[in-house]
RNA sequence: GCCCCCAUCGUCUAGCGGCCCAGGACAUCGCCCUCUCACGGCGAAGACACCGGUUCAAAUCCGGUUGGGGGUACCA
């Protein structure tokens, strides 16, 4: 009886963006916590903008985030179909029922006529609402209009008095004046499709949705929907309107703020659990100390009454930090699994990785792990481990190779490397230190030129580790190459 | 225009009448570690939008102002 049934109902008119993902996440968490059902429904009633690619992109995005649905596309369920475009008969049936009850009527007004009336209402300082011009049309008038070729829409006849209350789980009681706030809105368009405010009610009612968790942008539409529930005698679900996500300029988060598509985040190297963790914290918090929440803990601790009422600015820097935290928590093996596609795409490693190569990768990753925020960063950071043909970073050359004695120091380092039984700190450091006295310089003045010589950059993991990974041959070749370059330059 | 929602450090937030001259995290700055960069450790700076009430006592309750967001479609 009290089964929790929630749903995520995106319209396939583009990629899933982080706002939608966050809504999906809150629904999913709520369902999982209560042992309920998470339904995925595709709201594709906008014929002009809905595409199959978008549907697929949404499915892929949810999968990446690990938000599995119990009923919906590719999964089925006993409340289907789960595409609104396949539920047209249902909407028609209930629209007719409303008309028979006298709670809906055909309207022949053209968009132009309606626009004009709206403008006048605004000019007069009134709220905008349909003037019920078509409510009292006689059968003859209707027939005449249809002969003219006008195709009617169906409007809901809203209540003439009183207020409609939305008892929101997050915002508390919100009251709307029926006359001023609930228009005789269109429920069936002239193309035979239902409008959002109608279809959402029919579907949520028929799918026995118990809690409607959605963005705050739907709060103002809720009284309209509640009137439909009531007119049709459907039980009204509980509502929870979660705050919007904004960009740094406090405008609604959109493409112009940068990446907003979930798949884009995946491609940029964000780990799924980091993404989920960050999204969960946008508008929700647990206490005054914890910020890292593994998914099972989220399922356990999430609650709607800890959801904030104010809109949240999407902070990419915090997401980056969090991604770094999750990267550092990965085992090297798991990190390799995550990094693999990036390295394959860069041509560093083949499709099939030998155990010897994997071992090498793991050793590299051990050094890179504490320095990574994004998986994608590992490509540039690891380039010199996979190719000898790397470019020297101009800033590094300018800064490091401009010092006196550079070439002598590099030659000394080459000798040290050539003579050391092992390329590690234990064997190299004493030799390097001896060099410092000889040249009258500090450790950095020796290590930095050597670093640039073997990596092409002045920023890398610990040099001893890098040298050991590269091996004697490659190190000596690279020092040679650098020396030649310096000679040619002067 | 009309209606609805919201208002604590730059950002996400804790706070639900006294524990708060406001706590945490990211970002920023400084120090330590140190071969560079990270990681890690320590520390600094940084907020209750404003004005009125209510109360012995307000970040917390009420009203207003201002500001931000949303809705007002034959989009969802």
Coordinates of C-alpha atoms (C1' of nucleotides) in Angstrom, one line a residue:
Chain A
X1 CA 0.0 0.0 0.0
X2 CA 2.6 2.5 1.0
X3 CA 5.1 1.5 -1.6
X4 CA 7.3 4.4 -2.6
X5 CA 7.2 4.9 -6.4
X6 CA 9.1 7.8 -7.8
X7 CA 10.0 8.7 -11.3
X8 CA 12.4 10.6 -13.5
X9 CA 10.7 12.0 -16.5
X10 CA 13.1 13.8 -18.9
X11 CA 12.1 15.0 -22.3
X12 CA 14.5 13.8 -25.0
X13 CA 15.2 17.1 -26.5
X14 CA 19.0 17.2 -25.8
X15 CA 21.6 15.7 -23.7
X16 CA 21.0 15.0 -20.0
X17 CA 22.4 18.0 -18.2
X18 CA 23.6 18.1 -14.6
X19 CA 20.4 19.6 -13.3
X20 CA 18.4 16.7 -14.7
X21 CA 21.0 14.3 -13.4
X22 CA 20.7 15.7 -9.9
X23 CA 16.9 15.4 -10.1
X24 CA 17.3 11.8 -11.2
X25 CA 19.8 11.2 -8.4
X26 CA 17.5 12.5 -5.7
X27 CA 14.6 10.4 -7.0
X28 CA 16.9 7.3 -7.2
X29 CA 18.3 7.9 -3.7
X30 CA 14.8 8.3 -2.3
X31 CA 13.6 5.1 -4.0
X32 CA 16.6 3.0 -3.0
X33 CA 16.5 4.2 0.6
X34 CA 12.8 3.3 1.0
X35 CA 13.0 0.1 -0.9
X36 CA 10.8 1.7 -3.5
X37 CA 10.6 1.7 -7.3
X38 CA 12.4 4.1 -9.6
X39 CA 10.6 4.7 -12.8
X40 CA 12.1 6.2 -15.9
X41 CA 9.6 7.8 -18.3
X42 CA 10.4 9.6 -21.5
X43 CA 8.3 12.6 -22.1
X44 CA 8.4 12.9 -25.9
X45 CA 5.3 14.8 -26.6
X46 CA 7.1 17.6 -28.3
X47 CA 7.2 16.1 -31.7
X48 CA 9.4 18.9 -33.1
X49 CA 12.3 18.6 -30.6
X50 CA 12.3 15.0 -29.4
X51 CA 14.9 12.7 -30.9
X52 CA 16.0 9.1 -30.4
X53 CA 19.6 10.1 -30.0
X54 CA 18.6 12.2 -27.1
X55 CA 16.8 9.3 -25.5
X56 CA 19.9 7.2 -25.9
X57 CA 22.1 9.9 -24.5
X58 CA 19.9 10.1 -21.4
X59 CA 20.0 6.4 -20.9
X60 CA 23.8 6.3 -21.3
X61 CA 24.2 9.2 -18.9
X62 CA 22.1 7.5 -16.2
X63 CA 24.0 4.3 -16.7
X64 CA 27.3 6.2 -16.3
X65 CA 26.1 7.6 -13.0
X66 CA 24.9 4.2 -11.9
X67 CA 21.3 5.3 -11.6
X68 CA 19.5 2.1 -12.6
X69 CA 15.7 2.2 -13.1
X70 CA 13.3 -0.5 -12.2
X71 CA 10.7 0.3 -14.8
X72 CA 11.1 2.1 -18.1
X73 CA 12.8 1.9 -21.5
X74 CA 14.6 -1.4 -22.2
X75 CA 13.3 -2.7 -18.9
X76 CA 9.6 -2.7 -19.2
X77 CA 7.3 -2.9 -16.2
X78 CA 3.6 -3.3 -15.6
X79 CA 2.7 0.3 -15.9
X80 CA 4.0 0.9 -19.4
X81 CA 4.4 2.0 -22.0
X82 CA 7.1 4.4 -20.7
X83 CA 7.2 6.7 -23.7
X84 CA 4.5 9.2 -23.7
X85 CA 4.2 9.1 -27.4
X86 CA 2.9 5.5 -27.0
X87 CA 0.3 6.6 -24.5
X88 CA -1.8 8.8 -26.6
X89 CA -5.0 6.8 -26.3
X90 CA -4.8 7.3 -22.5
X91 CA -4.6 11.0 -22.7
X92 CA -7.4 11.1 -25.2
X93 CA -9.6 9.0 -23.0
X94 CA -9.1 11.2 -19.9
X95 CA -9.5 14.4 -21.9
X96 CA -12.8 13.1 -23.2
X97 CA -13.8 12.1 -19.7
X98 CA -13.1 15.7 -18.6
X99 CA -15.2 17.1 -21.4
X100 CA -18.1 14.8 -20.6
X101 CA -17.9 16.0 -17.0
X102 CA -17.9 19.6 -18.1
X103 CA -14.4 20.1 -16.8
X104 CA -12.9 20.6 -20.3
X105 CA -13.9 22.2 -23.5
X106 CA -12.8 22.8 -27.1
X107 CA -11.1 26.1 -27.9
X108 CA -10.8 27.4 -31.4
X109 CA -8.8 30.6 -30.7
X110 CA -5.7 31.0 -32.7
X111 CA -2.3 31.7 -31.2
X112 CA -2.4 35.2 -32.6
X113 CA -5.7 36.0 -31.0
X114 CA -4.4 34.6 -27.7
X115 CA -1.2 36.6 -27.8
X116 CA -3.1 39.8 -28.4
X117 CA -5.4 39.2 -25.5
X118 CA -2.4 38.4 -23.2
X119 CA -0.7 41.6 -24.2
X120 CA -3.8 43.6 -23.4
X121 CA -4.1 41.9 -20.0
X122 CA -0.5 42.7 -19.1
X123 CA -1.0 46.3 -20.3
X124 CA -3.9 46.5 -17.9
X125 CA -1.7 45.2 -15.1
X126 CA -3.7 42.0 -14.8
X127 CA -2.5 38.5 -14.6
X128 CA -2.7 36.6 -17.8
X129 CA -5.4 34.0 -18.2
X130 CA -7.7 32.7 -20.9
X131 CA -10.9 34.7 -21.1
X132 CA -13.1 31.6 -21.8
X133 CA -14.2 32.9 -25.1
X134 CA -14.8 29.4 -26.4
X135 CA -16.5 28.0 -23.3
X136 CA -19.9 29.1 -24.3
X137 CA -19.7 28.4 -28.0
X138 CA -22.9 26.9 -29.5
X139 CA -22.8 23.7 -31.6
X140 CA -23.5 25.8 -34.7
X141 CA -20.6 28.2 -34.0
X142 CA -18.3 25.2 -33.4
X143 CA -19.3 23.6 -36.6
X144 CA -18.8 26.8 -38.5
X145 CA -15.3 27.3 -37.0
X146 CA -14.4 23.7 -37.9
X147 CA -15.6 24.3 -41.5
X148 CA -13.2 27.2 -41.6
X149 CA -10.5 24.6 -41.0
X150 CA -9.8 25.5 -37.4
X151 CA -8.6 22.6 -35.4
X152 CA -9.4 23.0 -31.8
X153 CA -7.4 22.4 -28.7
X154 CA -8.9 21.1 -25.5
X155 CA -8.8 23.3 -22.4
X156 CA -9.2 22.4 -18.8
X157 CA -12.0 24.3 -17.1
X158 CA -10.3 25.3 -13.9
X159 CA -11.9 26.1 -10.6
X160 CA -13.7 29.5 -10.3
X161 CA -13.0 30.1 -6.6
X162 CA -10.9 29.1 -3.7
X163 CA -7.3 28.2 -3.4
X164 CA -5.3 25.2 -4.3
X165 CA -2.7 24.2 -1.7
X166 CA 0.6 22.4 -2.5
X167 CA 1.9 20.8 0.6
X168 CA 5.5 20.6 -0.5
X169 CA 7.9 18.3 1.4
X170 CA 10.7 20.8 1.1
X171 CA 8.9 24.2 1.0
X172 CA 6.0 23.6 3.2
X173 CA 2.5 24.8 2.4
X174 CA 2.2 26.9 -0.7
X175 CA -1.1 28.5 -1.6
X176 CA -2.3 29.5 -5.0
X177 CA -5.4 31.5 -5.8
X178 CA -7.5 29.5 -8.2
X179 CA -8.9 32.4 -10.1
X180 CA -5.8 34.4 -10.5
X181 CA -3.3 31.5 -10.7
X182 CA -4.9 28.6 -12.4
X183 CA -5.7 29.3 -16.0
X184 CA -8.0 27.3 -18.3
X185 CA -4.8 25.8 -19.7
X186 CA -4.6 23.7 -22.8
X187 CA -4.5 20.0 -22.1
X188 CA -4.6 18.6 -25.6
X189 CA -2.8 20.4 -28.5
X190 CA -4.2 20.7 -31.9
X191 CA -1.7 18.1 -33.1
X192 CA -3.4 15.6 -30.9
X193 CA -0.6 15.5 -28.3
X194 CA -1.2 16.2 -24.7
X195 CA 0.6 19.1 -23.0
X196 CA 3.0 18.5 -20.2
X197 CA 0.8 19.6 -17.4
X198 CA -1.8 17.1 -18.5
X199 CA 0.3 14.2 -19.5
X200 CA 2.3 14.3 -16.4
X201 CA -0.8 14.0 -14.2
X202 CA -2.3 11.1 -16.2
X203 CA 1.0 9.2 -16.2
X204 CA 1.9 9.9 -12.6
X205 CA -1.5 8.8 -11.5
X206 CA -1.7 5.7 -13.7
X207 CA 1.9 4.8 -12.8
X208 CA 0.9 5.2 -9.1
X209 CA 3.7 7.6 -8.4
X210 CA 3.8 8.3 -4.7
X211 CA 6.3 11.2 -4.6
X212 CA 7.0 13.7 -7.3
X213 CA 10.5 15.0 -6.8
X214 CA 11.4 17.5 -9.4
X215 CA 13.0 20.9 -10.0
X216 CA 11.6 24.1 -8.5
X217 CA 10.7 25.3 -11.9
X218 CA 7.6 23.1 -11.7
X219 CA 6.3 24.5 -8.5
X220 CA 4.1 27.2 -10.1
X221 CA 2.6 24.5 -12.4
X222 CA 1.7 22.3 -9.5
X223 CA -1.7 23.8 -8.7
X224 CA -2.8 23.2 -12.3
X225 CA -1.8 19.6 -12.0
X226 CA -3.5 19.2 -8.6
X227 CA -6.8 20.4 -10.1
X228 CA -6.6 17.7 -12.8
X229 CA -5.9 15.0 -10.2
X230 CA -8.9 16.2 -8.2
X231 CA -11.2 16.6 -11.3
X232 CA -10.4 13.0 -12.2
X233 CA -10.6 11.6 -8.7
X234 CA -7.0 10.5 -8.6
X235 CA -5.1 10.5 -5.4
X236 CA -2.7 13.4 -5.2
X237 CA 1.0 12.4 -4.7
X238 CA 3.4 14.1 -2.4
X239 CA 5.5 16.8 -4.0
X240 CA 9.1 17.9 -3.3
X241 CA 10.5 20.7 -5.4
X242 CA 14.3 20.9 -5.3
X243 CA 16.2 24.1 -5.9
X244 CA 17.6 25.0 -9.2
X245 CA 21.3 24.8 -10.2
X246 CA 22.8 28.1 -11.3
X247 CA 26.0 29.1 -13.1
X248 CA 28.7 31.4 -11.5
X249 CA 26.7 34.4 -12.7
X250 CA 23.6 33.2 -10.8
X251 CA 21.7 32.6 -13.9
X252 CA 20.2 29.2 -14.6
X253 CA 23.0 26.8 -15.4
X254 CA 23.2 26.4 -19.2
X255 CA 25.5 25.5 -22.0
X256 CA 27.0 28.9 -22.0
X257 CA 28.5 28.2 -18.6
X258 CA 30.6 25.5 -20.1
X259 CA 30.1 21.7 -20.0
X260 CA 26.7 20.8 -18.6
X261 CA 26.1 17.5 -20.3
X262 CA 26.7 14.5 -18.1
X263 CA 28.4 12.6 -20.9
X264 CA 30.8 15.6 -21.4
X265 CA 31.8 15.2 -17.8
X266 CA 32.5 11.5 -18.4
X267 CA 34.7 12.4 -21.3
X268 CA 36.5 15.0 -19.4
X269 CA 37.6 12.4 -16.9
X270 CA 35.2 12.6 -14.0
X271 CA 34.6 9.5 -12.0
X272 CA 31.1 8.4 -11.6
X273 CA 31.0 8.3 -7.8
X274 CA 32.7 11.7 -7.6
X275 CA 30.1 13.1 -9.9
X276 CA 27.3 11.5 -7.9
X277 CA 28.8 12.7 -4.6
X278 CA 29.2 16.3 -5.8
X279 CA 25.7 16.4 -7.3
X280 CA 24.2 15.1 -4.1
X281 CA 25.8 17.9 -2.2
X282 CA 24.2 20.5 -4.5
X283 CA 21.2 21.3 -2.5
X284 CA 21.6 18.6 0.1
X285 CA 23.8 18.2 3.1
X286 CA 24.1 15.8 6.0
X287 CA 25.8 17.6 8.8
X288 CA 28.5 20.2 9.5
X289 CA 31.5 18.0 8.8
X290 CA 31.0 15.3 6.2
X291 CA 31.5 16.0 2.5
X292 CA 32.7 12.7 1.1
X293 CA 29.8 10.3 0.7
X294 CA 30.3 6.9 -1.0
X295 CA 27.0 6.0 -2.8
X296 CA 25.8 3.4 -0.3
X297 CA 26.2 6.0 2.4
X298 CA 24.2 8.4 0.3
X299 CA 21.4 5.9 0.0
X300 CA 21.5 5.5 3.8
X301 CA 21.7 9.1 4.8
X302 CA 19.8 11.0 2.1
X303 CA 16.6 12.7 3.2
X304 CA 14.3 15.3 1.6
X305 CA 14.1 17.4 4.8
X306 CA 17.8 18.1 4.6
X307 CA 17.4 19.4 1.1
X308 CA 18.1 23.2 0.9
X309 CA 15.5 25.7 -0.4
X310 CA 17.9 28.0 -2.1
X311 CA 19.4 27.6 -5.5
X312 CA 23.0 26.4 -5.7
X313 CA 25.8 27.6 -7.9
X314 CA 27.6 24.8 -9.7
X315 CA 31.2 25.0 -8.5
X316 CA 33.5 23.2 -10.9
X317 CA 36.5 23.7 -8.7
X318 CA 34.9 21.8 -5.9
X319 CA 33.9 19.0 -8.2
X320 CA 37.5 18.8 -9.5
X321 CA 38.8 18.6 -5.9
X322 CA 36.3 15.9 -5.1
X323 CA 37.3 14.0 -8.3
X324 CA 40.9 14.1 -7.1
X325 CA 39.8 12.6 -3.7
X326 CA 38.1 9.8 -5.5
X327 CA 41.0 9.2 -7.8
X328 CA 43.3 8.9 -4.8
X329 CA 41.0 6.4 -3.2
X330 CA 41.2 4.1 -6.1
X331 CA 43.4 1.0 -6.1
X332 CA 46.1 1.3 -8.8
X333 CA 44.4 -1.5 -10.7
X334 CA 41.0 0.3 -10.7
X335 CA 42.7 3.5 -11.6
X336 CA 44.3 1.8 -14.5
X337 CA 40.9 0.6 -15.7
X338 CA 39.6 4.1 -15.6
X339 CA 42.6 5.6 -17.3
X340 CA 42.9 2.9 -20.0
X341 CA 40.5 4.3 -22.5
X342 CA 42.2 7.7 -22.3
X343 CA 45.6 6.2 -22.9
X344 CA 44.4 4.0 -25.7
X345 CA 42.8 6.9 -27.4
X346 CA 46.1 8.8 -27.1
X347 CA 47.9 5.9 -28.6
X348 CA 50.0 5.1 -25.6
X349 CA 48.9 1.6 -25.2
X350 CA 47.2 -1.0 -27.5
X351 CA 43.8 -2.6 -27.1
X352 CA 45.3 -5.6 -25.6
X353 CA 47.7 -4.8 -22.7
X354 CA 50.3 -7.4 -21.8
X355 CA 50.9 -8.0 -18.2
X356 CA 54.4 -6.5 -18.5
X357 CA 53.0 -3.3 -20.0
X358 CA 50.3 -3.2 -17.4
X359 CA 52.8 -3.4 -14.7
X360 CA 54.7 -0.5 -16.2
X361 CA 51.4 1.5 -16.3
X362 CA 50.7 0.7 -12.7
X363 CA 54.1 2.0 -11.7
X364 CA 53.4 5.2 -13.6
X365 CA 50.0 5.6 -12.1
X366 CA 51.4 5.2 -8.6
X367 CA 53.3 8.5 -9.3
X368 CA 50.5 10.3 -11.1
X369 CA 47.7 9.4 -8.7
X370 CA 48.3 12.0 -6.0
X371 CA 48.7 14.7 -8.8
X372 CA 45.5 14.0 -10.7
X373 CA 42.2 15.8 -10.6
X374 CA 40.9 14.5 -13.9
X375 CA 41.5 11.2 -15.6
X376 CA 42.0 13.1 -18.8
X377 CA 45.0 14.9 -17.3
X378 CA 46.9 11.7 -17.2
X379 CA 47.4 11.8 -20.9
X380 CA 49.7 14.9 -20.9
X381 CA 51.2 14.0 -17.6
X382 CA 52.3 10.5 -18.8
X383 CA 53.2 11.3 -22.4
X384 CA 57.0 11.1 -21.9
X385 CA 56.6 7.7 -20.4
X386 CA 55.3 6.4 -23.7
X387 CA 57.2 8.3 -26.3
X388 CA 60.7 9.6 -26.8
X389 CA 59.4 12.1 -29.3
X390 CA 58.0 14.7 -26.9
X391 CA 58.4 18.5 -27.3
X392 CA 60.2 20.6 -24.7
X393 CA 57.9 23.0 -23.0
X394 CA 59.2 26.4 -24.0
X395 CA 58.7 27.9 -20.5
X396 CA 60.6 25.1 -19.0
X397 CA 63.5 25.5 -21.4
X398 CA 63.6 29.3 -20.8
X399 CA 63.4 29.0 -17.1
X400 CA 65.7 26.0 -16.5
X401 CA 68.2 25.9 -19.3
X402 CA 69.1 29.5 -19.2
X403 CA 71.2 29.1 -16.1
X404 CA 75.0 28.8 -16.3
X405 CA 76.8 25.5 -16.3
X406 CA 73.6 23.7 -17.6
X407 CA 75.5 21.6 -20.1
X408 CA 78.2 20.7 -17.6
X409 CA 75.7 19.7 -15.1
X410 CA 73.8 17.6 -17.5
X411 CA 77.0 15.8 -18.5
X412 CA 77.7 15.2 -14.9
X413 CA 74.2 13.8 -14.4
X414 CA 74.6 11.5 -17.4
X415 CA 77.8 10.1 -15.9
X416 CA 76.0 9.6 -12.6
X417 CA 73.2 7.7 -14.3
X418 CA 75.6 5.7 -16.4
X419 CA 77.6 4.7 -13.4
X420 CA 74.8 4.0 -10.9
X421 CA 74.0 0.3 -10.2
X422 CA 70.3 1.2 -9.8
X423 CA 68.5 4.4 -10.8
X424 CA 67.0 5.2 -7.4
X425 CA 67.5 7.8 -4.7
X426 CA 69.7 5.5 -2.7
X427 CA 72.3 5.3 -5.4
X428 CA 71.9 8.6 -7.2
X429 CA 71.6 11.1 -4.4
X430 CA 75.1 10.7 -3.0
X431 CA 76.6 11.2 -6.5
X432 CA 74.3 14.2 -7.2
X433 CA 75.3 15.7 -3.8
X434 CA 79.0 15.4 -4.7
X435 CA 78.2 17.3 -7.9
X436 CA 76.6 20.1 -6.0
X437 CA 79.8 20.9 -4.2
X438 CA 81.7 20.7 -7.5
X439 CA 79.5 23.1 -9.2
X440 CA 78.6 25.2 -6.2
X441 CA 74.9 24.9 -6.8
X442 CA 71.8 23.5 -5.0
X443 CA 70.0 20.3 -5.6
X444 CA 67.3 22.0 -7.6
X445 CA 69.9 23.4 -10.0
X446 CA 70.9 19.8 -10.9
X447 CA 67.5 18.1 -10.7
X448 CA 65.6 20.7 -12.7
X449 CA 67.7 20.6 -15.9
X450 CA 67.7 16.8 -15.7
X451 CA 64.0 16.8 -15.2
X452 CA 63.4 19.0 -18.3
X453 CA 65.9 16.9 -20.3
X454 CA 64.1 13.6 -19.6
X455 CA 60.5 14.8 -19.5
X456 CA 60.4 18.0 -21.5
X457 CA 58.8 19.8 -18.6
X458 CA 59.8 21.3 -15.3
X459 CA 56.8 19.7 -13.5
X460 CA 56.8 15.9 -12.9
X461 CA 56.6 13.3 -10.2
X462 CA 59.7 12.7 -8.1
X463 CA 62.7 12.6 -10.4
X464 CA 64.3 9.5 -8.9
X465 CA 61.0 7.7 -9.6
X466 CA 60.8 9.0 -13.1
X467 CA 64.4 8.0 -13.9
X468 CA 63.8 4.5 -12.5
X469 CA 60.7 4.2 -14.7
X470 CA 62.4 5.4 -17.8
X471 CA 65.5 3.2 -17.3
X472 CA 69.1 4.0 -18.0
X473 CA 69.0 3.8 -21.8
X474 CA 66.2 6.2 -22.3
X475 CA 67.5 8.6 -19.8
X476 CA 71.0 8.7 -21.4
X477 CA 69.5 9.1 -24.9
X478 CA 67.3 12.0 -23.7
X479 CA 70.2 13.8 -22.0
X480 CA 72.1 13.4 -25.3
X481 CA 69.3 14.7 -27.3
X482 CA 69.0 17.7 -24.9
X483 CA 72.7 18.4 -25.1
X484 CA 72.5 18.4 -28.9
X485 CA 69.6 20.7 -28.8
X486 CA 71.4 23.1 -26.5
X487 CA 74.5 23.1 -28.8
X488 CA 72.5 23.9 -31.8
X489 CA 70.8 26.7 -30.1
X490 CA 73.9 28.5 -29.0
Chain B
rG1 C1' 2.8 43.4 -15.7
rC2 C1' 0.8 39.4 -12.4
rC3 C1' 1.9 35.1 -9.3
rC4 C1' 5.2 31.7 -6.6
rC5 C1' 9.9 30.5 -4.2
rC6 C1' 14.4 32.0 -1.9
rA7 C1' 18.2 35.1 1.1
rU8 C1' 24.7 32.7 6.5
rC9 C1' 32.0 33.6 4.2
rG10 C1' 33.7 34.3 -3.3
rU11 C1' 31.1 29.1 -3.7
rC12 C1' 28.4 24.6 -1.3
rU13 C1' 26.6 24.7 3.4
rA14 C1' 25.9 23.7 9.4
rG15 C1' 22.7 26.5 12.5
rC16 C1' 15.8 25.0 13.5
rG17 C1' 15.5 31.5 20.5
rG18 C1' 20.3 31.4 24.7
rC19 C1' 25.8 26.2 23.4
rC20 C1' 27.4 31.4 17.8
rC21 C1' 31.5 38.2 18.7
rA22 C1' 28.5 31.8 13.8
rG23 C1' 31.1 25.6 12.6
rG24 C1' 32.9 22.6 8.1
rA25 C1' 34.3 21.9 2.9
rC26 C1' 36.1 24.1 -1.9
rA27 C1' 38.7 28.3 -3.6
rU28 C1' 42.4 32.2 -1.8
rC29 C1' 46.9 33.5 1.1
rG30 C1' 51.1 32.1 4.5
rC31 C1' 54.2 28.4 6.8
rC32 C1' 56.0 23.2 7.1
rC33 C1' 57.5 18.9 4.1
rU34 C1' 60.6 19.3 -0.5
rC35 C1' 64.4 18.1 -6.6
rU36 C1' 59.6 20.7 -9.5
rC37 C1' 54.4 20.0 -9.1
rA38 C1' 51.0 17.6 -6.4
rC39 C1' 49.6 14.9 -1.9
rG40 C1' 49.7 15.7 3.4
rG41 C1' 50.1 18.8 7.9
rC42 C1' 49.6 23.6 10.4
rG43 C1' 47.7 28.5 10.2
rA44 C1' 45.3 33.2 8.2
rA45 C1' 41.7 36.0 5.9
rG46 C1' 36.5 35.7 4.9
rA47 C1' 29.4 35.7 6.0
rC48 C1' 24.2 36.1 9.3
rA49 C1' 21.4 41.6 2.6
rC50 C1' 18.8 46.0 4.8
rC51 C1' 14.9 48.2 8.1
rG52 C1' 11.3 47.6 11.6
rG53 C1' 9.0 44.6 15.2
rU54 C1' 8.1 40.1 19.0
rU55 C1' 11.3 38.5 23.3
rC56 C1' 14.9 39.0 29.3
rA57 C1' 17.5 37.0 24.7
rA58 C1' 17.2 36.5 17.3
rA59 C1' 21.4 34.2 12.2
rU60 C1' 17.2 31.6 14.1
rC61 C1' 10.0 34.0 14.9
rC62 C1' 6.8 38.1 12.3
rG63 C1' 6.3 42.3 8.7
rG64 C1' 8.4 45.4 5.0
rU65 C1' 12.4 46.8 1.6
rU66 C1' 16.0 45.2 -1.6
rG67 C1' 18.2 41.4 -4.4
rG68 C1' 18.2 36.6 -6.9
rG69 C1' 15.5 32.5 -9.1
rG70 C1' 11.1 30.4 -11.2
rG71 C1' 6.2 30.5 -13.5
rU72 C1' 2.9 33.0 -16.5
rA73 C1' 3.1 28.7 -24.0
rC74 C1' -0.9 24.4 -28.6
rC75 C1' 8.0 23.5 -24.4
rA76 C1' 8.8 20.1 -20.9

